[in-house]
mmCIF file of C-alpha atoms in Angstrom:
data_model
loop_
_atom_site.group_PDB
_atom_site.id
_atom_site.type_symbol
_atom_site.label_atom_id
_atom_site.label_comp_id
_atom_site.label_asym_id
_atom_site.label_seq_id
_atom_site.Cartn_x
_atom_site.Cartn_y
_atom_site.Cartn_z
ATOM 1 C CA MET T 982 80.837 107.816 94.901
ATOM 2 C CA SER T 983 79.309 111.260 95.243
ATOM 3 C CA THR T 984 75.903 112.307 96.366
ATOM 4 C CA ILE T 985 75.275 116.143 95.726
ATOM 5 C CA LEU T 986 73.389 118.304 98.899
ATOM 6 C CA SER T 987 73.588 121.341 97.729
ATOM 7 C CA ASN T 988 75.497 123.951 95.216
ATOM 8 C CA ASN T 989 78.320 123.835 97.247
ATOM 9 C CA HIS T 990 77.909 120.905 99.355
ATOM 10 C CA TYR T 991 77.963 117.468 98.719
ATOM 11 C CA LEU T 992 78.747 113.500 99.942
ATOM 12 C CA PHE T 993 81.930 111.752 98.117
ATOM 13 C CA THR T 994 82.275 108.013 99.385
ATOM 14 C CA SER T 995 85.890 105.542 99.430
ATOM 15 C CA GLU T 996 86.316 102.265 101.086
ATOM 16 C CA SER T 997 89.219 100.117 101.439
ATOM 17 C CA VAL T 998 89.845 96.334 101.980
ATOM 18 C CA SER T 999 91.772 94.857 104.809
ATOM 19 C CA GLU T 1000 95.055 92.353 103.764
ATOM 20 C CA GLY T 1001 92.759 89.848 104.339
ATOM 21 C CA HIS T 1002 90.631 89.974 101.603
ATOM 22 C CA PRO T 1003 90.626 88.079 99.128
ATOM 23 C CA ASP T 1004 91.197 90.326 96.110
ATOM 24 C CA LYS T 1005 94.388 91.567 98.725
ATOM 25 C CA LEU T 1006 95.790 88.121 99.268
ATOM 26 C CA CYS T 1007 96.376 87.799 95.268
ATOM 27 C CA ASP T 1008 97.979 90.797 95.295
ATOM 28 C CA GLN T 1009 100.531 90.247 97.970
ATOM 29 C CA ILE T 1010 100.938 86.793 96.550
ATOM 30 C CA SER T 1011 101.916 88.505 93.426
ATOM 31 C CA ASP T 1012 103.876 90.840 94.720
ATOM 32 C CA ALA T 1013 105.923 89.068 96.633
ATOM 33 C CA ILE T 1014 106.763 86.742 93.832
ATOM 34 C CA LEU T 1015 107.958 89.454 92.052
ATOM 35 C CA ASP T 1016 109.961 90.683 94.816
ATOM 36 C CA ARG T 1017 111.934 87.989 94.848
ATOM 37 C CA CYS T 1018 112.218 87.582 90.972
ATOM 38 C CA LEU T 1019 114.472 91.127 91.498
ATOM 39 C CA GLU T 1020 116.302 89.666 93.988
ATOM 40 C CA LEU T 1021 117.404 87.469 92.143
ATOM 41 C CA ASP T 1022 117.371 89.725 88.754
ATOM 42 C CA PRO T 1023 116.813 93.415 89.499
ATOM 43 C CA ASN T 1024 116.496 93.823 85.629
ATOM 44 C CA ALA T 1025 113.655 90.912 85.558
ATOM 45 C CA HIS T 1026 110.332 91.366 83.454
ATOM 46 C CA VAL T 1027 107.634 90.187 85.352
ATOM 47 C CA ALA T 1028 103.337 89.910 85.055
ATOM 48 C CA CYS T 1029 102.513 87.383 87.722
ATOM 49 C CA GLU T 1030 98.736 87.027 88.505
ATOM 50 C CA THR T 1031 97.045 84.700 91.788
ATOM 51 C CA PHE T 1032 93.621 83.660 91.989
ATOM 52 C CA ALA T 1033 92.327 82.023 94.948
ATOM 53 C CA THR T 1034 89.479 80.213 95.912
ATOM 54 C CA THR T 1035 88.263 78.000 98.763
ATOM 55 C CA ASN T 1036 91.429 75.780 99.837
ATOM 56 C CA PHE T 1037 92.875 76.698 96.560
ATOM 57 C CA VAL T 1038 95.605 79.045 94.685
ATOM 58 C CA LEU T 1039 97.106 79.059 91.184
ATOM 59 C CA ILE T 1040 99.562 81.456 89.947
ATOM 60 C CA GLY T 1041 100.224 82.337 86.713
ATOM 61 C CA GLY T 1042 101.862 84.650 84.005
ATOM 62 C CA GLU T 1043 105.195 85.023 82.648
ATOM 63 C CA ILE T 1044 108.959 85.828 83.983
ATOM 64 C CA GLY T 1045 111.846 86.747 81.848
ATOM 65 C CA PHE T 1046 115.302 87.110 83.557
ATOM 66 C CA GLN T 1047 117.864 89.514 82.060
ATOM 67 C CA ASN T 1048 120.409 87.716 83.773
ATOM 68 C CA PRO T 1049 121.634 84.303 81.881
ATOM 69 C CA ASP T 1050 121.858 82.916 84.822
ATOM 70 C CA PRO T 1051 120.135 79.235 83.439
ATOM 71 C CA LYS T 1052 119.163 78.284 87.356
ATOM 72 C CA LEU T 1053 116.668 81.505 87.795
ATOM 73 C CA PRO T 1054 113.779 80.416 85.814
ATOM 74 C CA GLU T 1055 114.394 77.103 87.678
ATOM 75 C CA THR T 1056 115.168 78.602 91.547
ATOM 76 C CA ILE T 1057 111.971 80.686 91.100
ATOM 77 C CA ALA T 1058 109.407 78.094 90.408
ATOM 78 C CA LYS T 1059 110.553 75.774 93.078
ATOM 79 C CA GLU T 1060 110.067 78.970 95.510
ATOM 80 C CA ALA T 1061 106.958 80.033 94.581
ATOM 81 C CA GLU T 1062 104.817 77.842 96.330
ATOM 82 C CA GLY T 1063 106.510 78.155 99.743
ATOM 83 C CA ILE T 1064 106.129 82.280 98.549
ATOM 84 C CA ALA T 1065 102.455 81.570 98.893
ATOM 85 C CA ARG T 1066 102.031 79.740 101.479
ATOM 86 C CA LYS T 1067 104.176 82.434 103.740
ATOM 87 C CA VAL T 1068 102.341 85.246 102.590
ATOM 88 C CA ALA T 1069 98.561 83.579 103.597
ATOM 89 C CA LEU T 1070 100.289 82.642 106.992
ATOM 90 C CA SER T 1071 101.701 85.917 107.541
ATOM 91 C CA ILE T 1072 98.160 87.464 106.638
ATOM 92 C CA GLY T 1073 96.499 85.003 109.737
ATOM 93 C CA TYR T 1074 95.019 82.660 106.672
ATOM 94 C CA ASN T 1075 96.459 79.556 109.281
ATOM 95 C CA ALA T 1076 92.830 77.318 109.686
ATOM 96 C CA ASP T 1077 90.191 76.426 106.998
ATOM 97 C CA GLU T 1078 87.676 77.914 109.913
ATOM 98 C CA VAL T 1079 89.318 81.217 108.973
ATOM 99 C CA GLY T 1080 88.899 80.788 105.218
ATOM 100 C CA LEU T 1081 92.383 79.288 104.223
ATOM 101 C CA ASP T 1082 95.079 77.390 105.590
ATOM 102 C CA GLY T 1083 98.337 78.442 104.024
ATOM 103 C CA ALA T 1084 100.150 75.207 105.424
ATOM 104 C CA LYS T 1085 97.738 72.623 103.558
ATOM 105 C CA PHE T 1086 95.644 74.836 100.704
ATOM 106 C CA GLU T 1087 96.112 72.916 96.703
ATOM 107 C CA PHE T 1088 98.708 75.155 94.839
ATOM 108 C CA MET T 1089 99.310 75.171 91.539
ATOM 109 C CA ASN T 1090 101.558 77.325 88.995
ATOM 110 C CA ARG T 1091 101.734 78.020 85.822
ATOM 111 C CA LEU T 1092 104.041 81.100 85.433
ATOM 112 C CA HIS T 1093 106.122 80.831 81.926
ATOM 113 C CA ALA T 1094 108.460 82.040 80.291
ATOM 114 C CA GLN T 1095 107.921 86.028 78.649
ATOM 115 C CA SER T 1096 107.029 87.009 75.174
ATOM 116 C CA ALA T 1097 110.489 87.450 72.761
ATOM 117 C CA ASP T 1098 107.883 89.810 70.711
ATOM 118 C CA ILE T 1099 107.038 91.851 74.348
ATOM 119 C CA ASN T 1100 110.841 91.859 75.345
ATOM 120 C CA GLN T 1101 112.538 92.650 72.398
ATOM 121 C CA GLY T 1102 110.890 96.501 72.235
ATOM 122 C CA VAL T 1103 111.276 96.559 76.535
ATOM 123 C CA VAL T 1104 114.509 96.386 76.013
ATOM 124 C CA GLY T 1105 115.001 98.536 72.904
ATOM 125 C CA GLU T 1106 115.162 96.437 70.180
ATOM 126 C CA GLY T 1107 112.240 97.351 68.986
ATOM 127 C CA VAL T 1108 111.128 99.291 65.579
ATOM 128 C CA GLU T 1109 110.900 102.765 67.239
ATOM 129 C CA ASN T 1110 113.251 102.374 69.972
ATOM 130 C CA LYS T 1111 116.451 101.268 68.880
ATOM 131 C CA GLY T 1112 118.707 101.316 72.512
ATOM 132 C CA GLU T 1113 116.340 102.753 74.291
ATOM 133 C CA GLN T 1114 114.218 100.857 76.833
ATOM 134 C CA GLY T 1115 110.338 101.281 75.542
ATOM 135 C CA ALA T 1116 107.362 101.318 77.598
ATOM 136 C CA GLY T 1117 105.849 97.556 78.341
ATOM 137 C CA ASP T 1118 102.502 98.176 77.084
ATOM 138 C CA GLN T 1119 100.280 100.862 75.431
ATOM 139 C CA GLY T 1120 97.819 102.774 77.789
ATOM 140 C CA MET T 1121 97.446 106.085 79.797
ATOM 141 C CA MET T 1122 98.238 106.324 83.522
ATOM 142 C CA PHE T 1123 96.953 108.988 86.328
ATOM 143 C CA GLY T 1124 98.761 110.053 89.542
ATOM 144 C CA PHE T 1125 96.502 112.447 91.825
ATOM 145 C CA ALA T 1126 97.284 114.653 94.729
ATOM 146 C CA CYS T 1127 95.271 117.151 96.870
ATOM 147 C CA ASN T 1128 96.284 119.420 99.892
ATOM 148 C CA GLU T 1129 92.698 118.131 102.170
ATOM 149 C CA THR T 1130 95.258 116.125 104.154
ATOM 150 C CA PRO T 1131 98.734 116.442 104.986
ATOM 151 C CA GLU T 1132 99.915 113.328 102.999
ATOM 152 C CA PHE T 1133 98.454 114.949 100.101
ATOM 153 C CA MET T 1134 95.715 112.250 99.419
ATOM 154 C CA PRO T 1135 91.540 112.832 99.498
ATOM 155 C CA ALA T 1136 90.358 112.327 102.436
ATOM 156 C CA PRO T 1137 87.659 109.132 102.408
ATOM 157 C CA VAL T 1138 90.227 106.616 101.265
ATOM 158 C CA TYR T 1139 92.760 107.875 103.322
ATOM 159 C CA TYR T 1140 90.395 107.236 106.524
ATOM 160 C CA SER T 1141 89.534 104.216 105.118
ATOM 161 C CA HIS T 1142 93.041 102.971 104.998
ATOM 162 C CA GLN T 1143 93.705 104.251 108.559
ATOM 163 C CA ILE T 1144 90.849 101.946 109.714
ATOM 164 C CA LEU T 1145 91.405 98.798 108.663
ATOM 165 C CA LEU T 1146 95.425 99.518 109.543
ATOM 166 C CA LYS T 1147 94.413 99.996 113.109
ATOM 167 C CA ALA T 1148 91.930 97.051 113.297
ATOM 168 C CA HIS T 1149 95.461 95.305 111.923
ATOM 169 C CA GLU T 1150 97.366 96.308 114.197
ATOM 170 C CA LEU T 1151 94.527 95.220 117.161
ATOM 171 C CA ARG T 1152 94.416 91.789 115.529
ATOM 172 C CA HIS T 1153 97.931 91.176 114.912
ATOM 173 C CA SER T 1154 98.757 92.153 118.524
ATOM 174 C CA GLY T 1155 96.032 89.812 119.692
ATOM 175 C CA LYS T 1156 94.731 92.928 121.794
ATOM 176 C CA ILE T 1157 91.580 92.160 120.043
ATOM 177 C CA LYS T 1158 91.986 88.114 118.946
ATOM 178 C CA TRP T 1159 88.544 87.428 117.598
ATOM 179 C CA LEU T 1160 88.920 89.474 114.808
ATOM 180 C CA ARG T 1161 89.782 87.179 111.519
ATOM 181 C CA PRO T 1162 91.553 88.641 108.483
ATOM 182 C CA ASP T 1163 89.009 89.720 105.607
ATOM 183 C CA ALA T 1164 87.136 92.916 106.251
ATOM 184 C CA LYS T 1165 86.309 96.235 104.211
ATOM 185 C CA SER T 1166 85.853 99.796 105.781
ATOM 186 C CA GLN T 1167 84.092 102.485 104.274
ATOM 187 C CA VAL T 1168 84.543 106.744 104.820
ATOM 188 C CA THR T 1169 81.363 109.297 103.383
ATOM 189 C CA ILE T 1170 82.788 113.247 104.137
ATOM 190 C CA GLU T 1171 80.716 116.009 103.392
ATOM 191 C CA TYR T 1172 82.832 117.995 101.449
ATOM 192 C CA GLU T 1173 81.818 121.944 101.408
ATOM 193 C CA GLY T 1174 83.498 123.158 97.633
ATOM 194 C CA ASN T 1175 86.722 121.298 97.800
ATOM 195 C CA LYS T 1176 87.227 121.217 102.050
ATOM 196 C CA PRO T 1177 86.208 118.530 104.169
ATOM 197 C CA VAL T 1178 83.445 119.359 106.844
ATOM 198 C CA ARG T 1179 82.089 116.718 108.478
ATOM 199 C CA ILE T 1180 82.297 113.080 108.437
ATOM 200 C CA ASP T 1181 78.493 111.643 107.432
ATOM 201 C CA ALA T 1182 78.995 108.078 107.612
ATOM 202 C CA VAL T 1183 81.353 104.599 108.570
ATOM 203 C CA VAL T 1184 81.093 101.483 107.547
ATOM 204 C CA VAL T 1185 83.242 98.564 108.796
ATOM 205 C CA SER T 1186 82.280 94.803 108.122
ATOM 206 C CA HIS T 1187 85.329 92.793 109.568
ATOM 207 C CA GLN T 1188 85.160 88.740 109.661
ATOM 208 C CA HIS T 1189 85.049 87.306 113.554
ATOM 209 C CA ASP T 1190 85.321 84.375 114.981
ATOM 210 C CA ALA T 1191 81.950 82.336 115.560
ATOM 211 C CA GLU T 1192 82.508 82.987 119.368
ATOM 212 C CA VAL T 1193 83.015 86.500 120.861
ATOM 213 C CA ASN T 1194 84.259 87.483 124.334
ATOM 214 C CA GLY T 1195 82.369 83.746 125.620
ATOM 215 C CA GLU T 1196 79.296 84.279 123.538
ATOM 216 C CA THR T 1197 77.907 82.732 120.358
ATOM 217 C CA ASP T 1198 74.178 84.321 120.549
ATOM 218 C CA GLU T 1199 74.295 86.036 117.094
ATOM 219 C CA ALA T 1200 73.139 89.520 118.893
ATOM 220 C CA LYS T 1201 75.340 89.496 121.748
ATOM 221 C CA VAL T 1202 78.335 88.570 119.647
ATOM 222 C CA HIS T 1203 77.031 91.847 116.731
ATOM 223 C CA GLU T 1204 76.855 94.061 119.737
ATOM 224 C CA ILE T 1205 80.358 93.327 121.329
ATOM 225 C CA LEU T 1206 81.871 93.357 117.757
ATOM 226 C CA LYS T 1207 79.513 96.720 117.225
ATOM 227 C CA ASN T 1208 81.145 98.706 120.151
ATOM 228 C CA THR T 1209 84.528 97.460 120.244
ATOM 229 C CA ILE T 1210 84.972 98.419 116.487
ATOM 230 C CA ILE T 1211 83.097 101.586 116.718
ATOM 231 C CA ASN T 1212 85.379 102.572 120.110
ATOM 232 C CA GLU T 1213 88.455 101.070 119.715
ATOM 233 C CA VAL T 1214 89.079 101.110 115.852
ATOM 234 C CA ILE T 1215 87.006 104.140 114.264
ATOM 235 C CA LYS T 1216 87.130 106.620 116.823
ATOM 236 C CA PRO T 1217 90.771 106.312 117.882
ATOM 237 C CA VAL T 1218 91.595 107.040 114.007
ATOM 238 C CA LEU T 1219 88.966 109.172 113.102
ATOM 239 C CA GLU T 1220 88.612 111.790 116.168
ATOM 240 C CA PRO T 1221 91.644 113.106 115.783
ATOM 241 C CA THR T 1222 90.409 115.047 112.436
ATOM 242 C CA GLY T 1223 87.634 116.902 114.257
ATOM 243 C CA LEU T 1224 85.312 115.390 111.465
ATOM 244 C CA LEU T 1225 82.933 113.507 113.359
ATOM 245 C CA ASP T 1226 79.965 114.506 115.106
ATOM 246 C CA GLU T 1227 76.651 113.427 116.530
ATOM 247 C CA ASN T 1228 75.104 113.508 113.255
ATOM 248 C CA THR T 1229 78.131 110.780 112.018
ATOM 249 C CA LYS T 1230 76.535 107.238 111.193
ATOM 250 C CA PHE T 1231 78.444 104.219 112.171
ATOM 251 C CA HIS T 1232 77.288 100.987 110.209
ATOM 252 C CA ILE T 1233 79.215 97.957 111.699
ATOM 253 C CA ASN T 1234 78.608 94.499 110.299
ATOM 254 C CA PRO T 1235 75.311 95.399 108.706
ATOM 255 C CA THR T 1236 74.559 91.861 107.532
ATOM 256 C CA GLY T 1237 74.833 90.497 111.165
ATOM 257 C CA ARG T 1238 77.478 87.646 111.111
ATOM 258 C CA PHE T 1239 81.074 87.716 108.751
ATOM 259 C CA VAL T 1240 82.334 84.854 110.269
ATOM 260 C CA THR T 1241 83.057 82.897 106.507
ATOM 261 C CA GLY T 1242 85.004 84.788 104.641
ATOM 262 C CA GLY T 1243 88.765 85.351 102.706
ATOM 263 C CA PRO T 1244 89.262 82.972 99.925
ATOM 264 C CA ASP T 1245 86.152 80.476 101.451
ATOM 265 C CA GLY T 1246 83.986 83.404 101.426
ATOM 266 C CA ASP T 1247 84.362 84.651 97.692
ATOM 267 C CA SER T 1248 87.294 84.231 95.179
ATOM 268 C CA GLY T 1249 90.261 86.641 95.046
ATOM 269 C CA LEU T 1250 91.789 87.823 91.985
ATOM 270 C CA THR T 1251 95.678 90.080 91.118
ATOM 271 C CA GLY T 1252 94.398 93.067 90.380
ATOM 272 C CA ARG T 1253 90.547 93.513 91.197
ATOM 273 C CA LYS T 1254 90.787 96.250 93.609
ATOM 274 C CA ILE T 1255 92.657 99.377 91.411
ATOM 275 C CA ILE T 1256 90.369 102.366 92.969
ATOM 276 C CA VAL T 1257 91.081 100.683 96.878
ATOM 277 C CA ASP T 1258 94.927 100.881 95.485
ATOM 278 C CA THR T 1259 94.871 104.439 93.906
ATOM 279 C CA TYR T 1260 92.338 107.500 94.966
ATOM 280 C CA GLY T 1261 89.409 105.684 96.298
ATOM 281 C CA GLY T 1262 87.549 107.334 92.544
ATOM 282 C CA MET T 1263 88.661 110.743 93.385
ATOM 283 C CA GLY T 1264 90.863 111.309 90.399
ATOM 284 C CA ARG T 1265 90.395 109.136 87.364
ATOM 285 C CA HIS T 1266 92.235 106.238 86.381
ATOM 286 C CA GLY T 1267 93.411 104.492 82.997
ATOM 287 C CA GLY T 1268 92.578 100.909 84.142
ATOM 288 C CA GLY T 1269 95.782 99.145 84.907
ATOM 289 C CA ALA T 1270 96.576 96.977 87.656
ATOM 290 C CA PHE T 1271 99.621 97.276 89.502
ATOM 291 C CA SER T 1272 100.450 94.146 91.900
ATOM 292 C CA GLY T 1273 102.592 91.675 89.950
ATOM 293 C CA LYS T 1274 103.986 93.843 87.623
ATOM 294 C CA ASP T 1275 107.498 94.823 87.573
ATOM 295 C CA PRO T 1276 108.656 98.480 86.822
ATOM 296 C CA SER T 1277 109.263 98.255 82.834
ATOM 297 C CA LYS T 1278 105.118 97.867 83.089
ATOM 298 C CA VAL T 1279 104.276 101.664 82.863
ATOM 299 C CA ASP T 1280 101.074 100.466 83.773
ATOM 300 C CA ARG T 1281 103.040 100.620 87.374
ATOM 301 C CA SER T 1282 105.304 102.956 87.130
ATOM 302 C CA ALA T 1283 104.071 105.905 85.218
ATOM 303 C CA ALA T 1284 101.410 105.904 87.413
ATOM 304 C CA TYR T 1285 103.877 105.835 90.281
ATOM 305 C CA MET T 1286 105.563 108.573 88.396
ATOM 306 C CA ALA T 1287 102.178 110.492 87.947
ATOM 307 C CA ARG T 1288 101.500 110.959 91.922
ATOM 308 C CA TYR T 1289 105.102 112.243 91.919
ATOM 309 C CA ILE T 1290 104.588 114.549 90.068
ATOM 310 C CA ALA T 1291 101.195 115.694 90.970
ATOM 311 C CA LYS T 1292 102.118 115.729 94.679
ATOM 312 C CA ASN T 1293 105.616 117.965 94.174
ATOM 313 C CA ILE T 1294 102.900 120.285 92.368
ATOM 314 C CA VAL T 1295 100.451 120.561 95.400
ATOM 315 C CA ALA T 1296 103.230 120.156 97.633
ATOM 316 C CA ALA T 1297 105.080 123.132 95.653
ATOM 317 C CA GLY T 1298 102.033 125.399 96.554
ATOM 318 C CA LEU T 1299 101.268 125.484 92.558
ATOM 319 C CA ALA T 1300 97.385 124.284 92.985
ATOM 320 C CA ASP T 1301 94.951 122.846 95.229
ATOM 321 C CA ARG T 1302 94.701 119.828 93.500
ATOM 322 C CA ALA T 1303 96.488 118.376 91.006
ATOM 323 C CA GLU T 1304 95.687 115.063 88.780
ATOM 324 C CA VAL T 1305 98.647 113.985 85.633
ATOM 325 C CA GLN T 1306 98.088 111.771 83.394
ATOM 326 C CA LEU T 1307 101.200 109.933 80.748
ATOM 327 C CA ALA T 1308 100.161 107.805 78.126
ATOM 328 C CA TYR T 1309 102.490 105.568 76.162
ATOM 329 C CA ALA T 1310 103.039 103.204 73.315
ATOM 330 C CA ILE T 1311 104.136 99.706 73.790
ATOM 331 C CA GLY T 1312 108.173 99.995 73.148
ATOM 332 C CA VAL T 1313 108.220 103.725 72.460
ATOM 333 C CA ALA T 1314 109.830 105.334 74.983
ATOM 334 C CA LYS T 1315 108.463 108.852 75.287
ATOM 335 C CA PRO T 1316 105.075 109.238 76.322
ATOM 336 C CA VAL T 1317 102.572 110.398 73.638
ATOM 337 C CA SER T 1318 101.167 112.718 75.933
ATOM 338 C CA ILE T 1319 101.296 114.635 78.845
ATOM 339 C CA MET T 1320 98.729 116.534 80.688
ATOM 340 C CA VAL T 1321 98.324 118.026 83.878
ATOM 341 C CA GLU T 1322 94.788 119.355 85.451
ATOM 342 C CA THR T 1323 94.349 121.327 88.183
ATOM 343 C CA PHE T 1324 90.581 121.832 88.559
ATOM 344 C CA GLY T 1325 90.750 125.422 88.975
ATOM 345 C CA THR T 1326 92.805 125.170 92.040
ATOM 346 C CA GLU T 1327 96.033 126.697 89.963
ATOM 347 C CA LYS T 1328 98.131 129.369 91.565
ATOM 348 C CA VAL T 1329 99.836 130.287 88.394
ATOM 349 C CA GLU T 1330 98.639 129.969 84.802
ATOM 350 C CA LYS T 1331 98.198 125.515 83.902
ATOM 351 C CA SER T 1332 100.496 125.760 80.927
ATOM 352 C CA LYS T 1333 103.324 127.404 82.714
ATOM 353 C CA ILE T 1334 102.825 124.206 85.461
ATOM 354 C CA GLU T 1335 102.878 121.716 82.336
ATOM 355 C CA THR T 1336 106.096 123.566 80.997
ATOM 356 C CA ALA T 1337 107.657 123.353 84.064
ATOM 357 C CA VAL T 1338 106.344 118.827 84.254
ATOM 358 C CA SER T 1339 108.074 118.607 81.062
ATOM 359 C CA LYS T 1340 111.718 120.039 82.472
ATOM 360 C CA VAL T 1341 111.866 119.209 85.452
ATOM 361 C CA PHE T 1342 110.727 114.868 85.132
ATOM 362 C CA ASP T 1343 112.209 112.627 83.180
ATOM 363 C CA CYS T 1344 108.802 110.335 81.823
ATOM 364 C CA THR T 1345 110.758 108.153 79.557
ATOM 365 C CA PRO T 1346 110.062 104.084 81.514
ATOM 366 C CA ALA T 1347 113.821 104.423 82.057
ATOM 367 C CA GLY T 1348 114.239 107.608 83.396
ATOM 368 C CA ILE T 1349 111.190 106.747 85.996
ATOM 369 C CA VAL T 1350 112.713 103.665 87.213
ATOM 370 C CA LYS T 1351 116.167 105.995 87.801
ATOM 371 C CA THR T 1352 114.776 108.197 89.400
ATOM 372 C CA LEU T 1353 112.443 106.765 91.609
ATOM 373 C CA ASN T 1354 114.537 103.806 91.999
ATOM 374 C CA LEU T 1355 112.329 101.178 91.023
ATOM 375 C CA LYS T 1356 114.700 97.895 90.514
ATOM 376 C CA GLN T 1357 114.381 97.692 94.456
ATOM 377 C CA PRO T 1358 112.058 94.821 96.093
ATOM 378 C CA ILE T 1359 109.702 97.030 97.753
ATOM 379 C CA TYR T 1360 106.392 96.073 96.399
ATOM 380 C CA SER T 1361 105.219 93.575 98.446
ATOM 381 C CA LYS T 1362 104.423 96.013 101.436
ATOM 382 C CA THR T 1363 102.369 98.201 98.193
ATOM 383 C CA ALA T 1364 99.735 95.609 98.651
ATOM 384 C CA ALA T 1365 97.847 96.061 100.786
ATOM 385 C CA TYR T 1366 96.297 99.648 102.304
ATOM 386 C CA GLY T 1367 97.374 101.638 99.102
ATOM 387 C CA HIS T 1368 99.951 102.416 97.184
ATOM 388 C CA PHE T 1369 99.871 106.161 97.749
ATOM 389 C CA GLY T 1370 99.683 108.488 100.483
ATOM 390 C CA ARG T 1371 102.681 106.586 102.567
ATOM 391 C CA PRO T 1372 105.747 108.075 102.954
ATOM 392 C CA GLU T 1373 108.181 104.649 103.129
ATOM 393 C CA PHE T 1374 107.466 104.914 98.997
ATOM 394 C CA PRO T 1375 110.357 107.072 96.872
ATOM 395 C CA TRP T 1376 106.822 108.674 94.834
ATOM 396 C CA GLU T 1377 105.826 109.924 97.790
ATOM 397 C CA LYS T 1378 108.999 112.189 98.125
ATOM 398 C CA THR T 1379 108.560 116.251 97.453
ATOM 399 C CA ASP T 1380 112.088 116.790 96.475
ATOM 400 C CA LYS T 1381 111.093 118.835 93.333
ATOM 401 C CA ILE T 1382 109.585 121.875 94.803
ATOM 402 C CA GLU T 1383 112.139 124.374 94.440
ATOM 403 C CA GLU T 1384 112.912 122.822 91.303
ATOM 404 C CA LEU T 1385 109.460 123.024 89.667
ATOM 405 C CA LYS T 1386 109.147 126.974 91.222
ATOM 406 C CA LYS T 1387 112.320 127.784 89.392
ATOM 407 C CA ASN T 1388 111.184 126.972 86.445
ATOM 408 C CA ILE T 1389 107.759 128.664 86.665
#
């Protein structure tokens, strides 16, 4: 969200949600099942969706093992329920009053085999891609990078994630015992041009126990929670940025009470937090979700590749901001288009950047998987606190800087 203050000053807002948000619970279950499939068969084709509500979790979708071992579908069918329960319990969903009991919820499995029609195009047996891996679907994917944070991420979404990661740390360590798993954050930053100059507002809504530090009075509980969140969660994260000032506004649990949460407070579904997962609205989105999808699905892998390209462009000093679009046809290997947008911040001609990108990066589905080593079971870690700006993931490498410069 953007609000214009003057010709050169504006506000931009992004949000994050915790690993206990119902949608994120579902993303994590879907990606945990994907990871297990990749452990059983690195070439597995997976599109797993999860739905959660009060005392109930459903998984569905398609799985196609390329390994001919006939026991693999039976193995994942037997393990799926245990995977879902393990994820819920690891988040902190261990009692009905918290929002879900990972040991007791009703579970339903509706996973099935992948369509042979889709599979033949992906594995290289389609009309237009004989012998070459094709895209698992049509569509367009975007990647974005900017130089306003060391991680080459937009500041509003990056700091929103960091706030909830701090709360996550304090909750799991037991330092704040009354925090529950479900939470949201939001950061509004004032920009001058493309430069963040101050933090205008911070919003945190965090689920909590009915009794906080021995208090049950709603007003007293809210006051304790507000002071704790500001002083132990928000300020340790944001004060080092130098962007807080005396006019920064803090909105902590604005409704006053957030005891009922998780799937009991609101249903969850895989793939509903695509803006949280990416750039917080700064940079476009093609519409495809990530979680539960194996890397043959360009919704996921090409979005990672587009981020990889954009980040290397900015890290190389070729532009202050870069957005990369990749577009595909189902069953076709080469992208139907590659676009680079630098928003007038380019340091060399944009056409030269686009030419260098086409020479340096292999954007076919097989090329993306090979370049980024995407057949690893690494996806559970991506499913909360954003897929980008985290150095542990291979698409965050900046190892193409010199190669890009050589081709300019």
